[in-house]
XYZ file of C-alpha atoms in Angstrom:
637
model
C 10.099 -9.636 37.291
C 7.197 -7.672 35.809
C 6.779 -7.650 32.035
C 5.496 -4.432 30.460
C 2.457 -5.097 28.310
C 1.679 -1.494 27.452
C 3.208 1.925 28.129
C 1.215 5.128 28.390
C 2.613 7.473 25.749
C 1.997 10.830 24.099
C 2.399 11.700 20.393
C 5.752 12.438 18.797
C 4.238 15.291 16.791
C 3.013 18.427 18.510
C -0.186 18.087 16.569
C -3.458 19.075 18.278
C -5.372 16.696 15.987
C -3.546 13.749 17.551
C -4.137 14.621 21.197
C -7.632 13.004 21.485
C -6.053 9.655 20.569
C -3.749 9.812 23.616
C -5.362 11.972 26.324
C -8.822 13.418 26.716
C -8.705 16.688 28.678
C -12.209 17.681 27.640
C -15.639 17.673 29.227
C -18.414 15.838 27.392
C -22.159 15.623 27.727
C -24.848 13.736 25.839
C -27.630 15.524 23.979
C -30.244 13.428 22.136
C -28.007 10.347 22.544
C -25.160 12.126 20.748
C -21.845 12.919 22.499
C -21.247 16.674 22.553
C -18.071 18.479 23.619
C -18.962 20.975 26.366
C -15.538 22.484 26.897
C -12.137 22.203 25.304
C -9.157 22.400 27.616
C -6.585 20.687 25.447
C -3.215 22.413 25.457
C -0.148 20.937 23.828
C 2.036 22.946 26.179
C 0.981 20.573 28.959
C 2.553 17.599 27.160
C 6.034 17.611 28.676
C 7.584 14.714 26.764
C 6.799 11.278 25.367
C 5.744 9.921 28.794
C 4.878 12.959 30.978
C 2.178 15.640 31.103
C 1.092 18.542 33.298
C -2.429 18.553 34.707
C -3.619 22.013 35.600
C -5.168 22.716 38.999
C -8.804 21.694 39.150
C -8.657 19.982 35.762
C -9.329 16.387 34.839
C -7.558 14.331 32.174
C -8.794 10.930 31.070
C -6.529 8.271 29.650
C -9.577 6.363 28.439
C -8.370 6.949 24.902
C -7.532 4.865 21.866
C -3.798 4.591 22.512
C -3.746 4.635 26.323
C -6.704 2.585 27.522
C -5.962 -1.104 28.059
C -7.927 -3.504 25.756
C -8.742 -5.964 28.524
C -11.148 -8.128 26.516
C -8.514 -8.969 23.903
C -5.943 -9.909 26.527
C -8.456 -12.090 28.352
C -9.706 -13.829 25.205
C -6.472 -14.419 23.294
C -3.834 -14.851 26.049
C -3.498 -16.704 29.359
C -2.813 -13.417 31.199
C -5.312 -12.890 34.037
C -3.465 -10.656 36.514
C -2.400 -7.183 35.391
C -0.939 -4.340 37.413
C -1.439 -0.684 36.488
C 1.343 1.523 37.871
C 0.808 5.303 37.800
C 3.494 7.789 38.852
C 2.536 11.344 39.797
C 3.861 14.395 41.582
C 1.600 16.907 43.293
C -1.855 16.563 44.853
C -4.234 14.595 42.661
C -6.924 11.930 42.554
C -6.550 8.827 40.396
C -9.741 7.084 39.302
C -9.606 3.664 37.613
C -12.499 2.601 35.374
C -13.549 -0.352 33.286
C -16.175 -0.825 30.604
C -18.166 -3.799 29.432
C -18.929 -4.923 25.885
C -21.738 -2.364 25.624
C -19.476 0.533 26.563
C -21.014 1.025 30.005
C -18.499 2.646 32.379
C -17.903 1.273 35.880
C -15.500 2.618 38.495
C -13.018 0.117 39.927
C -11.019 2.182 42.421
C -10.245 5.739 43.549
C -7.052 6.883 45.217
C -5.847 10.276 46.467
C -2.123 11.001 46.210
C 0.256 13.708 47.469
C 3.763 14.832 46.528
C 5.758 12.234 44.584
C 3.715 9.022 44.457
C 3.701 5.636 42.775
C 0.268 4.020 42.754
C -0.237 0.347 41.935
C -3.638 -1.075 40.997
C -3.948 -4.866 40.758
C -6.536 -5.891 38.209
C -8.018 -9.264 37.274
C -9.036 -10.067 33.699
C -12.033 -12.316 34.301
C -15.074 -10.229 33.306
C -14.241 -9.117 29.775
C -15.305 -12.018 27.569
C -17.791 -9.834 25.666
C -15.610 -6.736 25.496
C -14.334 -3.883 27.601
C -11.357 -1.649 28.352
C -9.653 -0.496 31.553
C -8.358 3.057 31.942
C -7.696 5.766 34.485
C -8.397 9.478 34.929
C -6.320 11.962 36.910
C -7.840 15.016 38.577
C -5.466 17.707 39.875
C -6.450 19.256 43.189
C -5.806 22.884 44.232
C -2.354 22.882 42.611
C -0.949 21.666 39.323
C 0.018 18.013 39.225
C 2.379 16.189 36.898
C 1.679 12.806 35.410
C 5.128 11.174 35.432
C 4.287 7.998 33.529
C 2.358 4.754 33.690
C 2.455 1.218 32.400
C 0.437 -1.979 32.449
C 2.473 -5.036 33.541
C 2.128 -8.705 34.426
C 4.254 -11.192 36.342
C 3.242 -13.966 33.981
C 5.874 -15.261 31.583
C 5.175 -15.046 27.832
C 4.368 -18.160 25.805
C 7.216 -17.408 23.384
C 10.265 -15.167 23.727
C 11.703 -14.674 20.233
C 12.251 -11.340 18.543
C 10.576 -9.881 15.462
C 12.108 -8.803 12.197
C 10.494 -5.862 10.435
C 9.864 -6.006 6.683
C 9.128 -2.711 4.915
C 8.272 -2.919 1.220
C 8.840 0.362 -0.615
C 8.456 1.704 -4.118
C 9.754 5.261 -4.558
C 8.827 6.395 -1.041
C 12.300 6.816 0.474
C 11.366 9.845 2.593
C 8.676 7.883 4.456
C 11.096 5.003 5.021
C 13.752 7.313 6.453
C 11.210 8.803 8.856
C 10.168 5.315 10.004
C 13.790 4.257 10.494
C 14.549 7.397 12.493
C 11.612 6.705 14.793
C 12.653 3.107 15.291
C 16.231 4.185 16.025
C 14.994 6.598 18.709
C 13.382 3.796 20.747
C 16.068 1.590 22.368
C 13.438 -0.269 24.405
C 11.724 -1.314 21.175
C 14.976 -2.198 19.405
C 15.616 -4.830 22.075
C 12.645 -6.719 20.592
C 13.824 -6.321 16.983
C 16.158 -8.765 15.260
C 16.464 -7.218 11.770
C 14.850 -4.383 9.838
C 14.568 -5.378 6.185
C 13.915 -2.593 3.671
C 12.786 -4.247 0.439
C 13.483 -1.424 -2.020
C 11.755 -1.998 -5.375
C 11.890 1.531 -6.787
C 14.245 3.870 -8.606
C 14.360 6.417 -5.785
C 16.549 4.526 -3.345
C 16.385 4.768 0.427
C 20.175 4.587 0.570
C 20.424 7.728 -1.568
C 18.668 9.912 1.009
C 20.794 12.489 2.828
C 19.691 11.212 6.250
C 20.469 7.576 5.489
C 24.120 7.388 6.657
C 23.235 8.731 10.103
C 20.237 6.458 10.660
C 22.120 3.463 9.243
C 24.984 4.080 11.667
C 22.487 4.308 14.526
C 20.782 1.014 13.667
C 23.975 -0.798 12.734
C 23.649 -4.430 11.712
C 19.946 -4.447 12.564
C 19.262 -2.622 9.286
C 19.494 -4.443 5.976
C 18.604 -2.927 2.585
C 17.554 -5.391 -0.136
C 16.981 -4.162 -3.680
C 14.923 -6.029 -6.251
C 12.708 -5.224 -9.270
C 9.132 -4.211 -8.588
C 7.242 -7.380 -7.677
C 4.459 -5.477 -5.946
C 3.489 -5.598 -2.316
C 3.212 -9.382 -2.346
C 6.703 -9.741 -3.838
C 8.212 -7.342 -1.329
C 6.503 -8.865 1.684
C 7.287 -12.386 0.488
C 10.953 -11.337 0.384
C 10.705 -10.053 3.956
C 9.140 -13.373 4.993
C 11.876 -15.327 3.231
C 14.644 -13.288 4.857
C 13.049 -13.649 8.290
C 12.888 -17.422 7.915
C 16.691 -17.362 7.809
C 16.910 -15.571 11.183
C 17.101 -17.961 14.132
C 16.282 -15.209 16.650
C 13.075 -14.142 14.874
C 9.764 -15.634 15.959
C 7.792 -13.056 13.968
C 7.933 -10.821 10.915
C 6.297 -7.413 11.253
C 5.123 -6.264 7.812
C 4.929 -2.499 7.258
C 3.869 -0.371 4.312
C 6.212 2.384 3.248
C 3.892 5.428 3.116
C 2.989 5.443 6.801
C 3.598 7.401 9.987
C 4.478 5.023 12.755
C 3.518 4.931 16.422
C 6.474 2.915 17.716
C 4.631 1.881 20.877
C 2.201 0.076 18.570
C 5.049 -1.995 17.144
C 6.135 -2.907 20.659
C 2.597 -3.795 21.742
C 2.012 -6.048 18.744
C 5.192 -8.033 19.419
C 4.385 -8.389 23.117
C 0.836 -9.511 22.347
C 2.162 -12.018 19.817
C 4.510 -13.409 22.466
C 1.674 -13.876 24.952
C -0.959 -15.245 22.543
C -2.058 -18.729 23.605
C -1.644 -20.072 20.067
C 0.408 -18.582 17.191
C -1.583 -15.493 16.215
C -1.431 -12.880 13.466
C -1.581 -9.467 15.158
C -2.933 -6.733 12.911
C -2.946 -2.966 13.340
C -5.768 -0.515 12.784
C -5.378 2.239 10.190
C -5.821 5.980 10.712
C -5.890 8.479 7.861
C -2.485 10.085 7.369
C -4.087 13.223 5.906
C -6.878 13.474 8.508
C -5.232 12.002 11.547
C -8.062 11.611 14.093
C -10.055 9.463 11.630
C -9.967 5.686 11.945
C -10.617 3.958 8.611
C -10.005 0.276 9.254
C -10.211 -2.008 12.237
C -11.622 -5.561 12.449
C -12.008 -6.664 8.833
C -13.897 -9.679 7.540
C -14.608 -11.449 4.254
C -18.339 -11.992 3.727
C -18.840 -15.553 2.515
C -21.773 -15.083 0.105
C -20.316 -12.376 -2.183
C -16.759 -13.204 -1.040
C -15.968 -9.541 -0.458
C -13.978 -7.792 2.224
C -15.331 -5.115 4.550
C -14.772 -3.530 7.945
C -17.155 -4.491 10.739
C -19.597 -1.628 11.432
C -18.593 -0.264 8.038
C -21.448 2.221 8.115
C -19.723 3.946 11.068
C -16.377 4.284 9.301
C -14.401 6.443 9.192
C -14.709 7.222 12.884
C -13.564 10.698 13.876
C -12.006 10.649 17.349
C -11.984 14.441 17.461
C -15.793 14.291 17.392
C -16.364 11.237 19.621
C -13.603 9.679 21.677
C -13.301 6.073 22.816
C -15.465 6.540 25.907
C -18.276 8.032 23.813
C -18.303 5.207 21.224
C -20.001 2.050 22.577
C -19.291 -0.136 19.537
C -15.546 0.223 20.128
C -15.891 -1.526 23.483
C -17.042 -4.791 21.886
C -14.494 -7.514 21.250
C -14.510 -7.938 17.480
C -13.061 -10.963 15.704
C -11.399 -10.417 12.323
C -10.847 -12.644 9.301
C -7.791 -10.745 8.142
C -5.776 -7.554 8.548
C -4.271 -5.242 5.966
C -0.530 -5.430 5.527
C -0.030 -1.748 6.262
C 1.082 -3.235 9.626
C 0.740 -6.897 10.472
C 2.740 -9.221 12.730
C 2.961 -12.815 11.454
C 4.444 -15.740 13.416
C 7.323 -17.451 11.629
C 5.862 -20.863 12.469
C 2.708 -19.896 10.570
C 4.760 -19.023 7.483
C 6.541 -22.366 7.722
C 3.174 -24.114 7.961
C 1.189 -22.354 5.199
C 3.776 -20.749 2.924
C 4.577 -17.183 1.933
C 2.407 -14.582 0.220
C 0.417 -15.449 -2.889
C 2.138 -13.948 -5.993
C -0.723 -11.491 -6.420
C 1.351 -8.290 -6.887
C -1.201 -6.197 -4.948
C -4.759 -6.589 -3.604
C -6.094 -9.538 -1.644
C -2.649 -10.968 -0.803
C -3.150 -9.993 2.854
C -6.720 -11.310 3.064
C -5.866 -14.561 1.246
C -2.882 -15.225 3.510
C -4.930 -14.703 6.686
C -7.686 -16.994 5.390
C -5.061 -19.639 4.567
C -3.577 -19.228 8.040
C -7.023 -19.408 9.669
C -7.718 -22.708 7.926
C -4.431 -23.989 9.392
C -5.357 -22.891 12.931
C -3.764 -19.411 13.139
C -6.307 -16.675 13.966
C -5.980 -12.993 13.118
C -6.497 -10.418 15.876
C -7.122 -6.827 14.821
C -5.672 -5.296 17.974
C -7.039 -2.063 19.519
C -4.338 0.370 20.607
C -2.085 -0.914 17.813
C -2.279 1.408 14.821
C -0.498 3.683 12.377
C -1.335 6.428 9.911
C -1.600 5.528 6.237
C -2.901 7.432 3.215
C -6.552 6.407 3.051
C -8.613 5.594 -0.032
C -10.760 8.744 0.309
C -8.869 10.548 -2.476
C -8.496 7.468 -4.656
C -10.580 5.360 -6.987
C -8.348 2.433 -7.844
C -11.292 0.420 -9.172
C -11.036 2.351 -12.465
C -7.264 2.584 -12.910
C -4.673 -0.125 -13.657
C -5.401 -1.752 -10.308
C -8.800 -2.902 -11.616
C -7.012 -5.951 -13.029
C -5.739 -7.011 -9.607
C -9.009 -6.228 -7.842
C -10.891 -8.549 -10.204
C -8.338 -11.331 -10.576
C -7.206 -11.685 -6.984
C -10.680 -11.585 -5.477
C -11.825 -14.429 -7.721
C -8.605 -16.379 -7.159
C -9.072 -16.003 -3.391
C -12.632 -17.232 -3.850
C -11.460 -20.255 -5.828
C -9.054 -21.028 -2.996
C -11.264 -20.399 0.030
C -14.964 -20.095 -0.799
C -17.037 -22.914 0.688
C -20.158 -22.118 -1.329
C -21.092 -23.771 -4.626
C -19.471 -21.856 -7.494
C -18.373 -19.102 -5.119
C -21.841 -18.047 -3.975
C -22.772 -14.705 -5.541
C -19.166 -13.748 -6.343
C -19.480 -14.176 -10.125
C -22.871 -12.460 -10.199
C -21.363 -9.508 -8.371
C -18.381 -9.497 -10.730
C -20.663 -9.425 -13.773
C -22.665 -6.638 -12.168
C -19.451 -4.621 -11.767
C -18.858 -4.975 -15.503
C -22.361 -3.717 -16.254
C -21.973 -0.703 -13.998
C -18.664 0.271 -15.596
C -20.121 -0.154 -19.093
C -23.179 1.946 -18.291
C -20.860 4.629 -16.855
C -18.770 4.658 -20.075
C -15.725 3.322 -18.196
C -14.326 0.907 -20.766
C -10.726 0.725 -19.532
C -11.475 -1.072 -16.232
C -13.753 -3.482 -18.097
C -10.920 -4.328 -20.505
C -8.655 -4.996 -17.501
C -11.282 -7.053 -15.740
C -11.768 -9.217 -18.825
C -8.014 -9.710 -19.108
C -8.081 -10.834 -15.472
C -10.847 -13.373 -16.129
C -9.025 -14.798 -19.131
C -5.873 -15.158 -17.038
C -7.816 -16.937 -14.296
C -9.225 -19.370 -16.839
C -5.702 -20.095 -18.102
C -4.813 -21.653 -14.743
C -2.874 -20.853 -11.558
C 0.604 -20.781 -13.116
C -0.106 -17.442 -14.778
C 0.179 -15.678 -11.409
C 3.906 -16.211 -11.017
C 4.511 -15.961 -14.755
C 3.129 -12.420 -15.026
C 4.075 -11.172 -11.550
C 6.542 -8.615 -12.913
C 4.698 -7.849 -16.174
C 0.970 -7.607 -15.344
C 1.211 -4.103 -13.880
C 3.195 -2.449 -16.724
C 0.978 -4.175 -19.270
C -2.152 -2.930 -17.512
C -0.809 0.612 -17.452
C 0.215 0.443 -21.105
C -3.345 -0.534 -22.067
C -4.597 2.812 -20.771
C -3.257 4.515 -23.898
C -6.062 2.886 -25.898
C -8.761 4.531 -23.765
C -9.155 8.345 -23.912
C -11.237 8.283 -20.713
C -8.052 7.607 -18.714
C -6.577 11.014 -19.573
C -6.797 13.403 -16.617
C -7.296 16.882 -18.025
C -5.508 19.358 -15.782
C -6.558 22.946 -15.285
C -4.138 24.976 -17.429
C -6.001 28.260 -17.247
C -8.710 27.372 -19.767
C -11.141 25.183 -17.807
C -13.028 22.382 -19.488
C -16.761 22.980 -19.687
C -19.736 20.830 -20.526
C -22.615 21.820 -22.789
C -25.287 21.683 -20.087
C -23.229 22.561 -17.014
C -22.616 20.771 -13.770
C -25.287 18.480 -12.362
C -25.678 19.007 -8.623
C -27.807 16.695 -6.507
C -29.023 18.132 -3.216
C -31.253 16.261 -0.795
C -34.332 17.937 -2.253
C -33.418 17.139 -5.839
C -33.045 13.415 -5.145
C -36.345 11.921 -6.303
C -37.725 8.422 -5.907
C -36.008 7.161 -9.059
C -32.558 8.099 -7.720
C -30.524 5.081 -6.650
C -33.093 2.539 -7.876
C -33.665 -0.657 -5.928
C -35.767 -3.773 -6.341
C -37.899 -3.882 -9.481
C -36.946 -0.334 -10.400
C -33.289 -1.370 -10.317
C -33.943 -4.256 -12.710
C -35.973 -2.081 -15.053
C -33.376 0.699 -15.006
C -30.540 -1.727 -15.733
C -32.392 -3.520 -18.550
C -33.654 -0.318 -20.208
C -30.197 1.283 -19.996
C -28.443 -1.756 -21.465
C -30.935 -1.875 -24.344
C -30.743 1.881 -24.937
C -26.954 1.885 -25.080
C -27.041 -1.080 -27.459
C -29.391 0.508 -29.992
C -28.782 4.257 -29.718
C -25.592 5.979 -30.783
C -24.529 9.131 -28.914
C -25.441 12.468 -30.468
C -22.522 14.029 -32.422
C -22.538 17.250 -30.395
C -22.184 15.243 -27.177
C -19.226 13.366 -28.606
C -17.539 16.597 -29.619
C -18.083 18.233 -26.209
C -19.093 16.661 -22.876
C -22.832 16.873 -22.372
C -22.774 17.424 -18.583
C -20.366 17.708 -15.668
C -20.431 15.766 -12.411
C -18.545 16.095 -9.174
C -16.949 12.797 -8.182
C -19.434 12.303 -5.357
C -22.413 12.699 -7.707
C -21.110 10.531 -10.568
C -22.984 7.389 -9.590
C -23.689 4.461 -11.866
C -27.404 5.269 -11.977
C -26.823 8.893 -13.068
C -24.121 8.824 -15.736
C -25.908 6.333 -18.041
C -28.664 8.829 -18.878
C -26.170 11.014 -20.754
C -24.069 10.520 -23.880
C -20.932 11.964 -22.314
C -19.829 13.469 -19.043
C -17.016 15.499 -17.556
C -16.213 13.966 -14.147
C -13.829 15.310 -11.545
C -11.074 12.878 -10.560
C -11.123 11.408 -7.052
C -8.104 13.421 -5.898
C -9.370 16.673 -7.436
C -6.316 17.056 -9.665
C -8.277 17.250 -12.916
C -11.193 15.859 -14.893
C -11.908 12.809 -17.008
C -14.139 12.781 -20.073
C -16.398 9.752 -20.418
C -18.058 9.275 -23.807
C -20.342 6.489 -24.972
C -18.716 4.150 -27.493
C -21.416 1.853 -28.864
C -18.954 -0.472 -30.591
C -16.882 -1.063 -27.494
C -19.980 -1.318 -25.362
C -21.503 -4.066 -27.509
C -18.358 -6.181 -27.753
C -17.513 -5.818 -24.061
C -21.055 -6.600 -22.947
C -21.082 -9.851 -24.930
C -17.572 -10.727 -23.705
C -18.589 -10.149 -20.092
C -21.483 -12.582 -20.354
C -19.294 -15.128 -22.161
C -16.420 -14.988 -19.665
C -18.604 -15.123 -16.573
C -20.619 -18.009 -18.021
C -17.387 -19.888 -18.739
C -16.050 -19.178 -15.249
C -19.249 -20.393 -13.639
C -19.225 -23.568 -15.708
C -15.569 -24.305 -14.936
C -15.593 -23.149 -11.288
C -15.392 -26.601 -9.645
C -12.501 -27.715 -11.866
C -10.686 -24.397 -11.550
C -11.096 -24.434 -7.770
C -9.473 -27.863 -7.605
C -6.589 -26.691 -9.813
C -5.892 -23.548 -7.780
C -6.143 -25.370 -4.460
C -3.769 -28.038 -5.708
C -1.296 -25.347 -6.834
C -1.351 -23.110 -3.739
C 1.469 -25.002 -2.037
C 3.827 -24.461 -4.966
C 2.669 -20.885 -5.624
C 3.477 -19.818 -2.061
C 6.483 -22.033 -1.382
C 9.814 -20.636 -0.261
C 11.561 -22.451 -3.109
C 9.312 -20.933 -5.782
C 9.734 -17.452 -4.340
C 13.524 -17.863 -4.192
C 13.516 -18.738 -7.884
C 11.439 -15.618 -8.558
C 13.858 -13.409 -6.624
C 16.854 -14.919 -8.401
C 15.215 -14.584 -11.809
C 14.210 -10.979 -11.179
C 17.765 -10.092 -10.146
C 19.232 -11.187 -13.496
């Protein structure tokens, strides 16, 4: 009996921005090595339903797209599957062309077949030439009459390595509308529900999912598969740890599928991740890519790694992200044909084998930030790889309109990165991690951003206190960090209430021509700029008129660390455009924080070996099921 590895699907939403991710009915050319759209023949009216589409006479539609091409290299590398059958159903006169690519993105035709009337076409494919990369896909060309694509799927006769179901764990904090939408989509897919054991909603907010008007209907549809669990806000790590703990109690579950709340789901992606997890040769974490919920053709995250020297996360080919599929589709993007290995995957959507959780423990009690990366590194060290799987993705609010490095989350950014380094760095004293951390302090201080520095120093002091602080302040660190903002006027976002804020010297705009050689200093100029700025801010107080009114104004994109320090105060637009922040030099705070930064980082460097041993010795208890159960019980009181 054939097992379906991947269905060809079309988007739920009748959204023209989504169409290039599913079908490519456009003609492309290449001009100066750049893909250029020659004609646009996309028409949503030709999408008949979730599985079917009309192809107009004389037109060509390619399914060599993100969601409908088959990622052959990943199946060859990570599973024992070698024989795959592509089945394409059509009605009307048409030509079906099957293609493959290699790791460089070079296209090669495999087979061509002409069909008439109602036809089912099978193409038997062997996965033995995709070690470096490559996809397989098909195009359909309608002849003198319209043709209808009636559906297609990729199947194998091979039995999966494991056959258990997955439980879904959704952690939510005051996003009940998103959760209801996700549940409705899951309920509409009976084929997917056959693979699902339980759907756990870990509700940590005041706006409850159960209070939504649509909840009774969707709950009745899902029946006993849906389970709502309420608990105080323990952050993403606390919510996902609860989902892990609940899944461990389910005998039918071989996996837990972690999902963020503020997402738009492609349910076929959920199905594909479970199927891939079943077929993986060894227990494997299967991660999803992330598209921008507010700019849907743009891919923001795929294979992610942690660079060893600075111990910092990034996306491979970061300079090419975000990738806009409306400007260059899969076939026009050679780097997306390489097989890329990941160190970790974000928990916006991530499938984790239950046996891995039993082996390495649950999430680190980190609240937010780095819990996903740390878990995947811990799993990797125990023999469980992470695969960031092409064709498995969802839409999530991206970080384009955010700057969480300067709000209350600065505490968790600083603490959890260093804790992860103490746990997993193989370099003496964490490589350049502490140097980079100290440099972050200096940049914030030069930019008159004292609040994130205060949070970062609190994080370093907590790290020095030892690993037990992480569970002790799991429920309190976030409210305490937010409460501290009241002591820093820079955190106030001044909204436009009809009388706009203005600076004394007006807005500073930096065009390409105005950027001179001293802009964005590097090398010796960087060292001289940093030293001279630190000394200047130490000895010179801001002018009174610049304290009373902001000296200049910057757009968020121009407010770089090498520009703000040359002024006494600045009016800076917030990342989301909702208002403006006023940054003003405070020589007293600057002096004390600068000295404290050097002291704390020197102490951390000196104690790194001992601290690393303490944290590594404590990781088993910190992530144990028993410790997390005590946390859940204590939080419920």
